[in-house]
Coordinates of C-alpha atoms and ligand atoms in Angstrom, one line a residue:
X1 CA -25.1 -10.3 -24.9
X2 CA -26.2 -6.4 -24.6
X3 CA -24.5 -3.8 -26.5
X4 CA -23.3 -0.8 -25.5
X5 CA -22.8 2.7 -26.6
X6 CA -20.1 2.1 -28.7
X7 CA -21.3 -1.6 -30.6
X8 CA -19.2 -3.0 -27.4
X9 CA -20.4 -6.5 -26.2
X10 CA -20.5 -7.1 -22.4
X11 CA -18.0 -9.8 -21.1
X12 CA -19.0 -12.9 -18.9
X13 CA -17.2 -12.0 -15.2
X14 CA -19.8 -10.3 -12.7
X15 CA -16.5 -9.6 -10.4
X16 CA -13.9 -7.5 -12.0
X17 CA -10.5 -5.8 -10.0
X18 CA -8.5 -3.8 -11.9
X19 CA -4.7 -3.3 -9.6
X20 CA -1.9 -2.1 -11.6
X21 CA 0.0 -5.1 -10.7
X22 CA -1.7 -9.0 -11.5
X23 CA -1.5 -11.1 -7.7
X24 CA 1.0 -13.5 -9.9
X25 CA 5.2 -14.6 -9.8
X26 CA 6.7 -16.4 -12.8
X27 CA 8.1 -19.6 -11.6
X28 CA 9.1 -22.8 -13.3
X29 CA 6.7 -25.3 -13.5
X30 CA 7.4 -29.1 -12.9
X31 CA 8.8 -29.7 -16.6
X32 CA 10.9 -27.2 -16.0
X33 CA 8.9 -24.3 -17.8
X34 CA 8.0 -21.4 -16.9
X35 CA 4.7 -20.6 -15.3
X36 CA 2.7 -18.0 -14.0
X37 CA 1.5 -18.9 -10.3
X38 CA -1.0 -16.7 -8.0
X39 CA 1.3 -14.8 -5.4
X40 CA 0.0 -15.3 -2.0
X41 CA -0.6 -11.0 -1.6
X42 CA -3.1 -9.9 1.3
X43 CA -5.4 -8.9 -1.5
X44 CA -5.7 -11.5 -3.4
X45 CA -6.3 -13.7 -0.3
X46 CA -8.9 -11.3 1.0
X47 CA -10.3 -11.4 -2.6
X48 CA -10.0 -14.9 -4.1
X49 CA -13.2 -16.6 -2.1
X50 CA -15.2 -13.5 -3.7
X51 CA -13.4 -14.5 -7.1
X52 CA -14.5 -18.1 -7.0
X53 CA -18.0 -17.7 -6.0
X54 CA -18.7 -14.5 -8.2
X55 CA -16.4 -15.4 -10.8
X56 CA -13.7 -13.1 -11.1
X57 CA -11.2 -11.6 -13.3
X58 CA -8.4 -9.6 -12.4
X59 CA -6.6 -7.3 -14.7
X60 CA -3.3 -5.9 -13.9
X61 CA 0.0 -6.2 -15.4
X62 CA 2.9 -8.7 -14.9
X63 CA 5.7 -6.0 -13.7
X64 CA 8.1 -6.0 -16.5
X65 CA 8.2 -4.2 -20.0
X66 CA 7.2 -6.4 -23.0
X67 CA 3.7 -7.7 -24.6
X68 CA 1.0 -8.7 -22.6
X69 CA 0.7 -12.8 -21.8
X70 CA -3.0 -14.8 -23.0
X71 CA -5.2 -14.1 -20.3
X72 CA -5.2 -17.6 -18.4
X73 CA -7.0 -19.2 -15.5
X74 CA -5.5 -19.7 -12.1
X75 CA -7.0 -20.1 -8.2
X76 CA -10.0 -19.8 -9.8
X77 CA -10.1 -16.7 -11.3
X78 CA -8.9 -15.4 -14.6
X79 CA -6.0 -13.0 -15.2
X80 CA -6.2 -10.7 -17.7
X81 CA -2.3 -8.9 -18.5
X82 CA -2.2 -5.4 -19.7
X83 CA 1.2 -5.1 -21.8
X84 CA 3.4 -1.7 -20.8
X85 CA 6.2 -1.1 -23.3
X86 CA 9.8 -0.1 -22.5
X87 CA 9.0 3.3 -22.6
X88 CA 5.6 3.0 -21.0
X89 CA 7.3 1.2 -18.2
X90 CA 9.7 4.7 -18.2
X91 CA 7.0 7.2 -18.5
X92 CA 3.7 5.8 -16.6
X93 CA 5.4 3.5 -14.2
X94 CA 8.7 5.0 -12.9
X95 CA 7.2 8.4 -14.4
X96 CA 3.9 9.5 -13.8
X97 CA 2.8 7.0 -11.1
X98 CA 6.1 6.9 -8.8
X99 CA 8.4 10.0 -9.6
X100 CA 4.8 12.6 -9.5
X101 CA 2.0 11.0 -7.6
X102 CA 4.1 8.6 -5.2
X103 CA 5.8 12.0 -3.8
X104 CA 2.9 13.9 -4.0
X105 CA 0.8 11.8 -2.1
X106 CA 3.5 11.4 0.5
X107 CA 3.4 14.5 1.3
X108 CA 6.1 15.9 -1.0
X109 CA 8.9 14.3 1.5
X110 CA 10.6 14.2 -2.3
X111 CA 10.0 16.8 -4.7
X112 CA 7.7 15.3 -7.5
X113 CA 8.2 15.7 -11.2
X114 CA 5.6 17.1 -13.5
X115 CA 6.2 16.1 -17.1
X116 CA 3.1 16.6 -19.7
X117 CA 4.7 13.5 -22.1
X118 CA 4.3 11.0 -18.5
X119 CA 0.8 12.5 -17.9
X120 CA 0.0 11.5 -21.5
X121 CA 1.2 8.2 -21.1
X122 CA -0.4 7.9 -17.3
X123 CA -4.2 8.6 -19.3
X124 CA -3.2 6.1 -22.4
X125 CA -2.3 3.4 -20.1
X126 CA -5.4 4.0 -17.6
X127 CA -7.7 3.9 -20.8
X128 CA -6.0 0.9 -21.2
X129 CA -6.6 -1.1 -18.3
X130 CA -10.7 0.6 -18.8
X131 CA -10.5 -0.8 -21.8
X132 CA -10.0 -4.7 -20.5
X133 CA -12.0 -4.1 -17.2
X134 CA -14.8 -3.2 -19.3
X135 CA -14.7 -5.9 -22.1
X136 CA -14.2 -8.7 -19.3
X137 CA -17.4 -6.9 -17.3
X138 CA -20.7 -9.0 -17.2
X139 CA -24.0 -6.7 -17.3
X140 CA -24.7 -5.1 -14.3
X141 CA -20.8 -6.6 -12.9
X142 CA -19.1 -4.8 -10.1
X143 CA -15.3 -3.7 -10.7
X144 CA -13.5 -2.8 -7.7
X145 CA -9.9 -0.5 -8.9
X146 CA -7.6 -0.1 -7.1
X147 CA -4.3 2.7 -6.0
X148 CA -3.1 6.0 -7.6
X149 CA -1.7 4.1 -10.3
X150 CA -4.8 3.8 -11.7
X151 CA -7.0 7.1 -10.5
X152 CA -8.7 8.0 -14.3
X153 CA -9.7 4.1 -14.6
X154 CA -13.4 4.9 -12.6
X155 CA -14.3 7.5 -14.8
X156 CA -13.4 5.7 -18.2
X157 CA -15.4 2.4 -17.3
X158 CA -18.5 4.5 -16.4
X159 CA -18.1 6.1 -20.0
X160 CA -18.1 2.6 -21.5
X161 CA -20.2 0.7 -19.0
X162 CA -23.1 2.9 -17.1
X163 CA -24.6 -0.5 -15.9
X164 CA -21.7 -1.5 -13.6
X165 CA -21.0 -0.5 -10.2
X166 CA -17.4 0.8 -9.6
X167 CA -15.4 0.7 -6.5
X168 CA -12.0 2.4 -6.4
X169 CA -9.5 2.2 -3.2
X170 CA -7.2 4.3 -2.3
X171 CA -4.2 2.1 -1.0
X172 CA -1.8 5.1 -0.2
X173 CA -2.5 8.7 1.2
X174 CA -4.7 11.1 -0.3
X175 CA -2.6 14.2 0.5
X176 CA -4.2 18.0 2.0
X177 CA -5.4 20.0 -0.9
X178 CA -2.4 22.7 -0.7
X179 CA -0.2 20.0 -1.8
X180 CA -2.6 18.4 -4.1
X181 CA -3.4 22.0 -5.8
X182 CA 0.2 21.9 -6.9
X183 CA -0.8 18.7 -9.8
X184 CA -1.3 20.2 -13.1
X185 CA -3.6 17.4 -13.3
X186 CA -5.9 17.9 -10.4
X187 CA -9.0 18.4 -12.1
X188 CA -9.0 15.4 -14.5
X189 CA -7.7 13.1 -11.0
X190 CA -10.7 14.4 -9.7
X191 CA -12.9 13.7 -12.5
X192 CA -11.6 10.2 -12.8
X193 CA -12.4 9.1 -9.6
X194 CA -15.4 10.3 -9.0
X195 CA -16.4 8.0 -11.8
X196 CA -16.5 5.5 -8.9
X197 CA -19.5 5.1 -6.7
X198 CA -17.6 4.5 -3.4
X199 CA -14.1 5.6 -2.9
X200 CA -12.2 4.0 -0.2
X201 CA -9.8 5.4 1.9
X202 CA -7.3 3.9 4.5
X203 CA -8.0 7.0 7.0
X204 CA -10.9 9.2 7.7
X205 CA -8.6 12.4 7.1
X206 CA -7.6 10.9 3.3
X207 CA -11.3 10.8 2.6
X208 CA -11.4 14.3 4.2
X209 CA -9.1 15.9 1.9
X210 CA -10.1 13.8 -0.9
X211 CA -13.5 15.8 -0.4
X212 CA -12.3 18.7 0.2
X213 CA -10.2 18.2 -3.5
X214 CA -14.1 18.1 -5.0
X215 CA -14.8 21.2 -2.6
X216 CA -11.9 23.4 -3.8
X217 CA -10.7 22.1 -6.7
X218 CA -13.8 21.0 -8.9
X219 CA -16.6 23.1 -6.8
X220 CA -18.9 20.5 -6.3
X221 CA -21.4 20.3 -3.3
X222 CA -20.5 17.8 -0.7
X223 CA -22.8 16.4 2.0
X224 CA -21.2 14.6 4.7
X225 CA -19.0 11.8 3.4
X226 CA -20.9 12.6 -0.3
X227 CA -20.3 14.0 -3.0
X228 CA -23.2 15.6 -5.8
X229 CA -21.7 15.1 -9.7
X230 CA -23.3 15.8 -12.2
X231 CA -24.9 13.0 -13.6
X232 CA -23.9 14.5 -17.3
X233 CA -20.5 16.3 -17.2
X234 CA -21.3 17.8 -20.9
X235 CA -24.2 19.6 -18.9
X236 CA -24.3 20.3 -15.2
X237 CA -27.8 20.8 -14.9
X238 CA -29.7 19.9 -11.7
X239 CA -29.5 16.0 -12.1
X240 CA -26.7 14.3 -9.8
X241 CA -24.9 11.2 -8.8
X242 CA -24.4 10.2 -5.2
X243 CA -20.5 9.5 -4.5
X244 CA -19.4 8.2 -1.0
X245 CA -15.8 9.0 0.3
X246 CA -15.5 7.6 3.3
X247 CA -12.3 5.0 5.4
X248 CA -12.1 1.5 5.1
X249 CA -8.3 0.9 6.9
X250 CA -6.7 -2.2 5.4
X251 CA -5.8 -5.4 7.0
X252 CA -3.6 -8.0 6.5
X253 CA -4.4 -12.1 6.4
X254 CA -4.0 -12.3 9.8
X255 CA -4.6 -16.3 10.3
X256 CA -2.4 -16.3 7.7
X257 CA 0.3 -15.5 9.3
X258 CA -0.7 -16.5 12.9
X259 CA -0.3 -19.9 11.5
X260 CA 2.7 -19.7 9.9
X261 CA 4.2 -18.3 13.1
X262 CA 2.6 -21.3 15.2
X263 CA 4.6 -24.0 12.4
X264 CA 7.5 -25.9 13.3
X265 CA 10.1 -24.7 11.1
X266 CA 9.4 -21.2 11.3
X267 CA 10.1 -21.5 14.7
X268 CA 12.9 -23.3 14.5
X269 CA 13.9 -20.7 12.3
X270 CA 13.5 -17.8 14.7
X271 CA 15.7 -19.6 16.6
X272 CA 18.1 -20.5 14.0
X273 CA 18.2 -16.6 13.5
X274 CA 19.2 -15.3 16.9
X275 CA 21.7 -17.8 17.1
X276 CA 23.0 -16.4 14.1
X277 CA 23.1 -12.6 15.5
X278 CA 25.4 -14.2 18.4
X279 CA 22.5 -14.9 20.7
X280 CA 21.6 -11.1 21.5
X281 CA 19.3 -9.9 24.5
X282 CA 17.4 -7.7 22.3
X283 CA 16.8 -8.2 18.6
X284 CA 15.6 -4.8 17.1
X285 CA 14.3 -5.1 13.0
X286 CA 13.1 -2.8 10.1
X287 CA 11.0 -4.4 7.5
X288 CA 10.5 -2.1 4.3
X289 CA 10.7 -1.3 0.8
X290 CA 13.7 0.4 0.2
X291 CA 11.5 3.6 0.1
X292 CA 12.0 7.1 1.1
X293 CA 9.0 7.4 2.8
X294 CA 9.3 5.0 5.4
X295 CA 12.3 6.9 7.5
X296 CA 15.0 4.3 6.7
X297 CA 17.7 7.1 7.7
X298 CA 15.8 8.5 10.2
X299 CA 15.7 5.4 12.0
X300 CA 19.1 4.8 11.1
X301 CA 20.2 8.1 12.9
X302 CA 18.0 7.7 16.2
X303 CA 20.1 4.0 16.4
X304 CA 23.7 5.4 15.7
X305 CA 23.0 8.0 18.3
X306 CA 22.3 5.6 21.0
X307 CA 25.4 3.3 19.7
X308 CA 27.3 6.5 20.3
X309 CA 26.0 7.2 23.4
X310 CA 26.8 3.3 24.9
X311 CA 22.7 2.6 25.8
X312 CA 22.6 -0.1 22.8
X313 CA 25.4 -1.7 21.1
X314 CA 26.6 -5.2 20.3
X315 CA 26.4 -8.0 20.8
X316 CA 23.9 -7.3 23.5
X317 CA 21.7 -5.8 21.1
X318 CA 21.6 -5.6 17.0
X319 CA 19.3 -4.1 14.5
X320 CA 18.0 -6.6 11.4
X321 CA 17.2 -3.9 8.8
X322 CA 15.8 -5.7 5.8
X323 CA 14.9 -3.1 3.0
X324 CA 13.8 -5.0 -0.5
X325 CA 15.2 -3.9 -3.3
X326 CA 12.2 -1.6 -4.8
X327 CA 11.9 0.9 -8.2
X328 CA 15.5 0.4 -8.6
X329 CA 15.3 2.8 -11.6
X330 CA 13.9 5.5 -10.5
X331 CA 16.3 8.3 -9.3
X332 CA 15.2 9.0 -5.7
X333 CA 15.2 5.4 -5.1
X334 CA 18.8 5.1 -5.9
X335 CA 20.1 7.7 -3.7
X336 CA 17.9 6.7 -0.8
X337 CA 19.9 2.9 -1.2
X338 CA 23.4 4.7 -1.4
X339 CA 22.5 7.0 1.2
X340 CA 21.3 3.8 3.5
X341 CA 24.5 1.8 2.7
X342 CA 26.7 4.3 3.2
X343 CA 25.4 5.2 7.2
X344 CA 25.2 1.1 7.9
X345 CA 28.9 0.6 6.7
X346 CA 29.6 3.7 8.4
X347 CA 28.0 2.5 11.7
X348 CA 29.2 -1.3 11.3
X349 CA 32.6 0.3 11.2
X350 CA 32.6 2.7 14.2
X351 CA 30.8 0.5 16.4
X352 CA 31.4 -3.3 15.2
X353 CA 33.9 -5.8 16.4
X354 CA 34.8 -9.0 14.9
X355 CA 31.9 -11.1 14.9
X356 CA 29.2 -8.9 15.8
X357 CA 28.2 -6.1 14.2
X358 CA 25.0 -3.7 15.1
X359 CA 23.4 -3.5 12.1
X360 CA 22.4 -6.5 9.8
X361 CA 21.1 -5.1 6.4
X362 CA 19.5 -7.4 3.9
X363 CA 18.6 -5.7 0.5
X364 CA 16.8 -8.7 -0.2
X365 CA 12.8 -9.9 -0.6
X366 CA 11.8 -13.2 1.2
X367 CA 8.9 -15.3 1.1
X368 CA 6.4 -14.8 3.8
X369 CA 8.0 -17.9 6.2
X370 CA 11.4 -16.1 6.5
X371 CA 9.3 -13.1 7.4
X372 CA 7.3 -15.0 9.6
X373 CA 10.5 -16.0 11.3
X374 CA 11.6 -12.8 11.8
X375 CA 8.7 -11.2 13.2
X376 CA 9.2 -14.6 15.9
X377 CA 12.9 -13.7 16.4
X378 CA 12.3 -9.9 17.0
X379 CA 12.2 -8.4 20.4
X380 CA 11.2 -4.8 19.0
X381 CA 10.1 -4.0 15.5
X382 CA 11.1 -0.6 14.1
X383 CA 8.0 1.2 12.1
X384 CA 9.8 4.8 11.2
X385 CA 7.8 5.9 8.2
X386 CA 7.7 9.4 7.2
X387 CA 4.4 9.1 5.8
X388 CA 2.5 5.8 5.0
X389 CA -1.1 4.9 3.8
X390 CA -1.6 1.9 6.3
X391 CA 1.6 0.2 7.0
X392 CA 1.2 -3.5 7.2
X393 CA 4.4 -4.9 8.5
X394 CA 3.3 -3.6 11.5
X395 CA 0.1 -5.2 11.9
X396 CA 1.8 -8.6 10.7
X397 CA 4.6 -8.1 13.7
X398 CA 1.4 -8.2 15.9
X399 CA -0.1 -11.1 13.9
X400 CA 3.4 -13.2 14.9
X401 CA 3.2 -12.0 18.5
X402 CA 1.1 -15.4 19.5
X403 CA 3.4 -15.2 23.7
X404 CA 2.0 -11.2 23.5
X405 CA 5.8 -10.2 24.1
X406 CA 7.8 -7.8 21.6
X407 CA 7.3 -4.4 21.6
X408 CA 6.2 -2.0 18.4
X409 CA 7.6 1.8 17.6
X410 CA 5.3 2.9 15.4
X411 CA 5.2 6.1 13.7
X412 CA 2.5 8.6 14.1
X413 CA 2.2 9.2 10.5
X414 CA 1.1 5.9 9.2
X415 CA -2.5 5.1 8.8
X416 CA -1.8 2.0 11.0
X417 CA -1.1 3.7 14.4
X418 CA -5.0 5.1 13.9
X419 CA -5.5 1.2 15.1
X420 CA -2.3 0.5 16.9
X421 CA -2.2 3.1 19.7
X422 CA -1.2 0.7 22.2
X423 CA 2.2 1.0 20.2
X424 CA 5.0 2.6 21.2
X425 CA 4.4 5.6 18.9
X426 CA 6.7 7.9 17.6
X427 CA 7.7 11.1 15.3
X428 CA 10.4 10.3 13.1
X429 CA 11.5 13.8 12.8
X430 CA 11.9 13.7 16.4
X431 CA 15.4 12.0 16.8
X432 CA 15.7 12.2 20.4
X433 CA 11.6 11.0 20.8
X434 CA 13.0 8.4 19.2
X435 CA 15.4 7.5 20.9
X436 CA 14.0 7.1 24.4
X437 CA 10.5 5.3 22.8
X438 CA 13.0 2.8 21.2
X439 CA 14.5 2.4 24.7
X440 CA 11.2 2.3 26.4
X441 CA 10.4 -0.7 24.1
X442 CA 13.7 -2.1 24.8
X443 CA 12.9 -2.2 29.0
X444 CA 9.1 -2.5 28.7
X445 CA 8.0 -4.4 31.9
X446 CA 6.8 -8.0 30.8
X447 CA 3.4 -6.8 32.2
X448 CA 3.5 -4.1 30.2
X449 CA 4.3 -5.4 26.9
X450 CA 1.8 -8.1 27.4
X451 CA -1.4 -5.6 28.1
X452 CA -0.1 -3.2 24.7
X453 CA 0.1 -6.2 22.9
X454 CA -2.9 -8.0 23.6
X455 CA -4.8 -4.8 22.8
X456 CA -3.1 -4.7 19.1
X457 CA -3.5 -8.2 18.3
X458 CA -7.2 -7.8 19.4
X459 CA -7.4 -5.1 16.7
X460 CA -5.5 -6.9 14.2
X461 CA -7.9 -10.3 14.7
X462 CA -11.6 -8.5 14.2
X463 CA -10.0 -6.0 11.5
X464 CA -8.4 -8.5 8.9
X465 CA -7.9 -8.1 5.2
X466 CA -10.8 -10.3 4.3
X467 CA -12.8 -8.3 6.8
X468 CA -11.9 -5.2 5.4
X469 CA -12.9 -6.6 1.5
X470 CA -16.5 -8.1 2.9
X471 CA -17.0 -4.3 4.6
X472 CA -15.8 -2.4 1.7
X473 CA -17.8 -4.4 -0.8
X474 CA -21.3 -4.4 1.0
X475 CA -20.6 -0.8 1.5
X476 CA -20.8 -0.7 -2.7
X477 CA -23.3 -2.6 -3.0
X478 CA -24.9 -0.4 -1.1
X479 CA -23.8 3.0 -2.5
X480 CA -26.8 5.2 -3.7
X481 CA -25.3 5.6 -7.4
X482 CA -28.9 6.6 -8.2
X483 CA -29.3 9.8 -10.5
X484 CA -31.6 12.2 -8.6
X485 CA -32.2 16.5 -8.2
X486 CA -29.4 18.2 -6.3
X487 CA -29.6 18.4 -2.5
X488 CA -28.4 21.8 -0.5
X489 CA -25.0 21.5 0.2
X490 CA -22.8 21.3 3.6
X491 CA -22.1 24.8 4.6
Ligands
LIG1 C1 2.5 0.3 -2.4 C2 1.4 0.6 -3.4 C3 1.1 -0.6 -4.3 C4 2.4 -1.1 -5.0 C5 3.4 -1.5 -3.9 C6 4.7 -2.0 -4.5 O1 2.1 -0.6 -1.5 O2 0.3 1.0 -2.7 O3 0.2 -0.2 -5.3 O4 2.1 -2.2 -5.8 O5 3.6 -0.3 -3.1 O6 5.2 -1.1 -5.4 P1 5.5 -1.5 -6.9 O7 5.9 -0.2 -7.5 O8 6.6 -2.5 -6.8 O9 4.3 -2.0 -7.5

């Protein structure tokens, strides 16, 4: 085995992904104890074919405070847990990563915290998830890392391990740099990442203000969708590295769920599901974390108007809102679900009668069959969001769609309608635009619905999730990463 720089040995995997979270649920096993078990996520079905033939390890942590599990084997791959303590959980997690960067990044729809003790706790927990990625690494491995969780992660590896090739994606927004300025942090974010070789984006504008960010913010010289660092930060002399920015919009396992919504019993289930609802004409749903960004009361608003104004109601039509229960402790988080609960009650009481009510909500999380089911049962499918990376629920309504009926609002401001603009799409700040887009979906002409839908699910079928992880990879592989003299910079 080499050694590196600091006596450290190289480890045996040649594919390494680093995601804050591992792709696993804790479930009991057939004696009755409890064991871990892959989760059937979009990535880690994109990624587990590239994990079995490369063989991969995946580092990530199990989601709740304590001391890290053995690393184990599962789907062929090895997981490797990184531990967070109570109070890591408090700081980095619910802290630094989704009370400051998740609002930043989204625009600043809530106003983000800076603390220096969770920024001290965001760079000790990065190092370390480096730390692991780099001891699992094989000589000349790639590591792909992955979401703002994890933004300082690039840079350490490449301090530890100059042999492998780094990959980061971006999973959410990269926001415009006047909102970005405001992170007393900037600098070192920027730093961090550009420890990659290829940094992924969901939309050509993230990667645009992500470059911008090196522009203003660190004065380096871009070219294009590159970026020139210097090859030794100690001393920016004239050598450089190559770093590509550049979109690589994310999918979902399309067959995945085309299948499911092809099987017998989730059929049977859509079926079982309008009956429940009292049999209504038109079945309206939300799907979404309980999350601020995605326009939960906006949507909520645009539906109580038209309730009030008589052009929906029970039991003709009714509105499945299923929001799953999401950073429960964090403080925005809880208002948002009290804020959500109080307009449904409120709107289930002005405008329900015994029996039917217009709004269903579910603060619940289902397995991907129920979903399935859903999608099925749904007439129109409600995608409000305020601001979203990609938005996959969206592209997994269209997956569902196999008759190329059903109808999709879909907000301008998720990376998603950049594909979907057959959708119905929408501003969410614009309640009566709303309004009549959800009533155009509601009346689309069959002909109509058919020709926006078939042009989605075409979109959905040639870009899928495993698509998107073949693209983004060759793309690394072919990232220039070479140290060379400086070119003359872009204006
Ligand atoms: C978004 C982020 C992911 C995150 C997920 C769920 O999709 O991009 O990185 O894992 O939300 O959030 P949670 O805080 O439960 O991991």
């Amino acid at each position: 085995m080499p050694e590196f720089a600091d006596g450290q040995e190289a480890g045996r995997y040649s594919f390494v992904v680093v995601a804050c979270r591992l792709p696993v649920d804790r479930v009991a096993g057939p004696g009755g104890e409890m064991e871990w078990r892959a989760s059937p996520g979009g990535l880690v079905t994109a990624l587990e074919p590239v994990m079995r033939k490369a063989g991969g390890a995946w580092i990530g942590w199990q989601g709740s405070a304590g001391e890290a599990p053995e690393p184990f084997d599962t789907s062929g791959m090895r997981l490797v847990p990184v531990g967070l303590s109570p109070d890591e959980v408090r700081t980095f997690y619910e802290g630094f990563c989704n009370a400051t960067l998740w609002p930043l990044y989204h625009d600043v729809i809530a106003p983000p915290e800076f603390h220096r003790s969770w920024w001290e706790a965001y760079v000790a927990i990065n190092r370390r998830f480096a730390e692991a990625a780099a001891a699992q690494a094989a000589p000349d491995a790639t590591v792909w890392v992955h979401d703002y969780q994890l933004q300082l992660v690039p840079g350490m590896i490449r301090a530890q391990r100059p042999d492998v090739r780094i990959g980061f994606f971006n999973h959410i927004p990269f926001p415009g740099y006047e909102i970005f300025a405001q992170l007393p942090w900037r600098r070192q974010i920027v730093a961090g990442l550009l420890g990659a070789d290829l940094l992924g984006f969901q939309r050509q504008q993230d990667a645009a203000n992500f470059l911008r960010a090196c522009r203003r913010g660190a004065r380096l010289a871009t070219r294009g969708s590159h970026v020139q660092v210097p090859a030794d930060p100690a001393s920016p002399g004239s050598a450089v590295r190559d770093v590509r920015a550049a979109a690589f919009p994310i999918s979902i396992d399309t067959a995945g769920f085309g299948e499911l919504a092809r099987r017998e019993d989730v059929l049977a289930r859509a079926a079982e599901i309008r009956d429940a609802l009292g049999k209504p004409q038109v079945m309206l749903l939300g799907v979404d974390r309980l999350d601020y960004t995605k326009g939960i009361l906006h949507r909520l608003r645009a539906y109580g108007e038209l309730l009030k104004e008589g052009r929906l109601g029970p039991p003709e039509a009714v509105l499945v809102l299923v929001a799953s229960p999401s950073r429960e402790r964090v403080e925005h988080y809880r208002v948002l679900r009290d804020e959500v609960e109080v307009a449904v009650g409120r709107m289930n009481g002005d405008y329900g009668e015994l029996g039917s009510a217009p709004v269903h909500y579910l603060h619940q999380s289902y397995p991907r069959e129920e979903m399935a089911a859903l999608y099925v049962a749904a007439d129109v499918m409600l995608v409000t969001a305020l601001r979203d990376g990609m938005n996959l629920v969206a592209k997994e309504y269209v997956a569902c769609r196999h008759d190329e009926t059903g109808a999709l609002v879909l907000s301008e401001f998720t990376g998603t309608a950049d594909e979907l603009s057959s959708a119905f799409l929408i501003n969410p700040h614009d309640i009566e635009g709303m309004k009549d887009a959800i009533m155009r979906a509601v009346t689309v002409p069959p002909a109509e619905a058919r020709r926006r839908m078939r042009a989605m699910r075409r979109r959905v079928a040639e870009n899928d999730v495993a698509h998107w992880a073949a693209t983004f990879l060759d793309a690394l592989e072919h990232a220039p990463g070479r140290i060379r003299q400086a070119d003359a910079p872009d204006g």
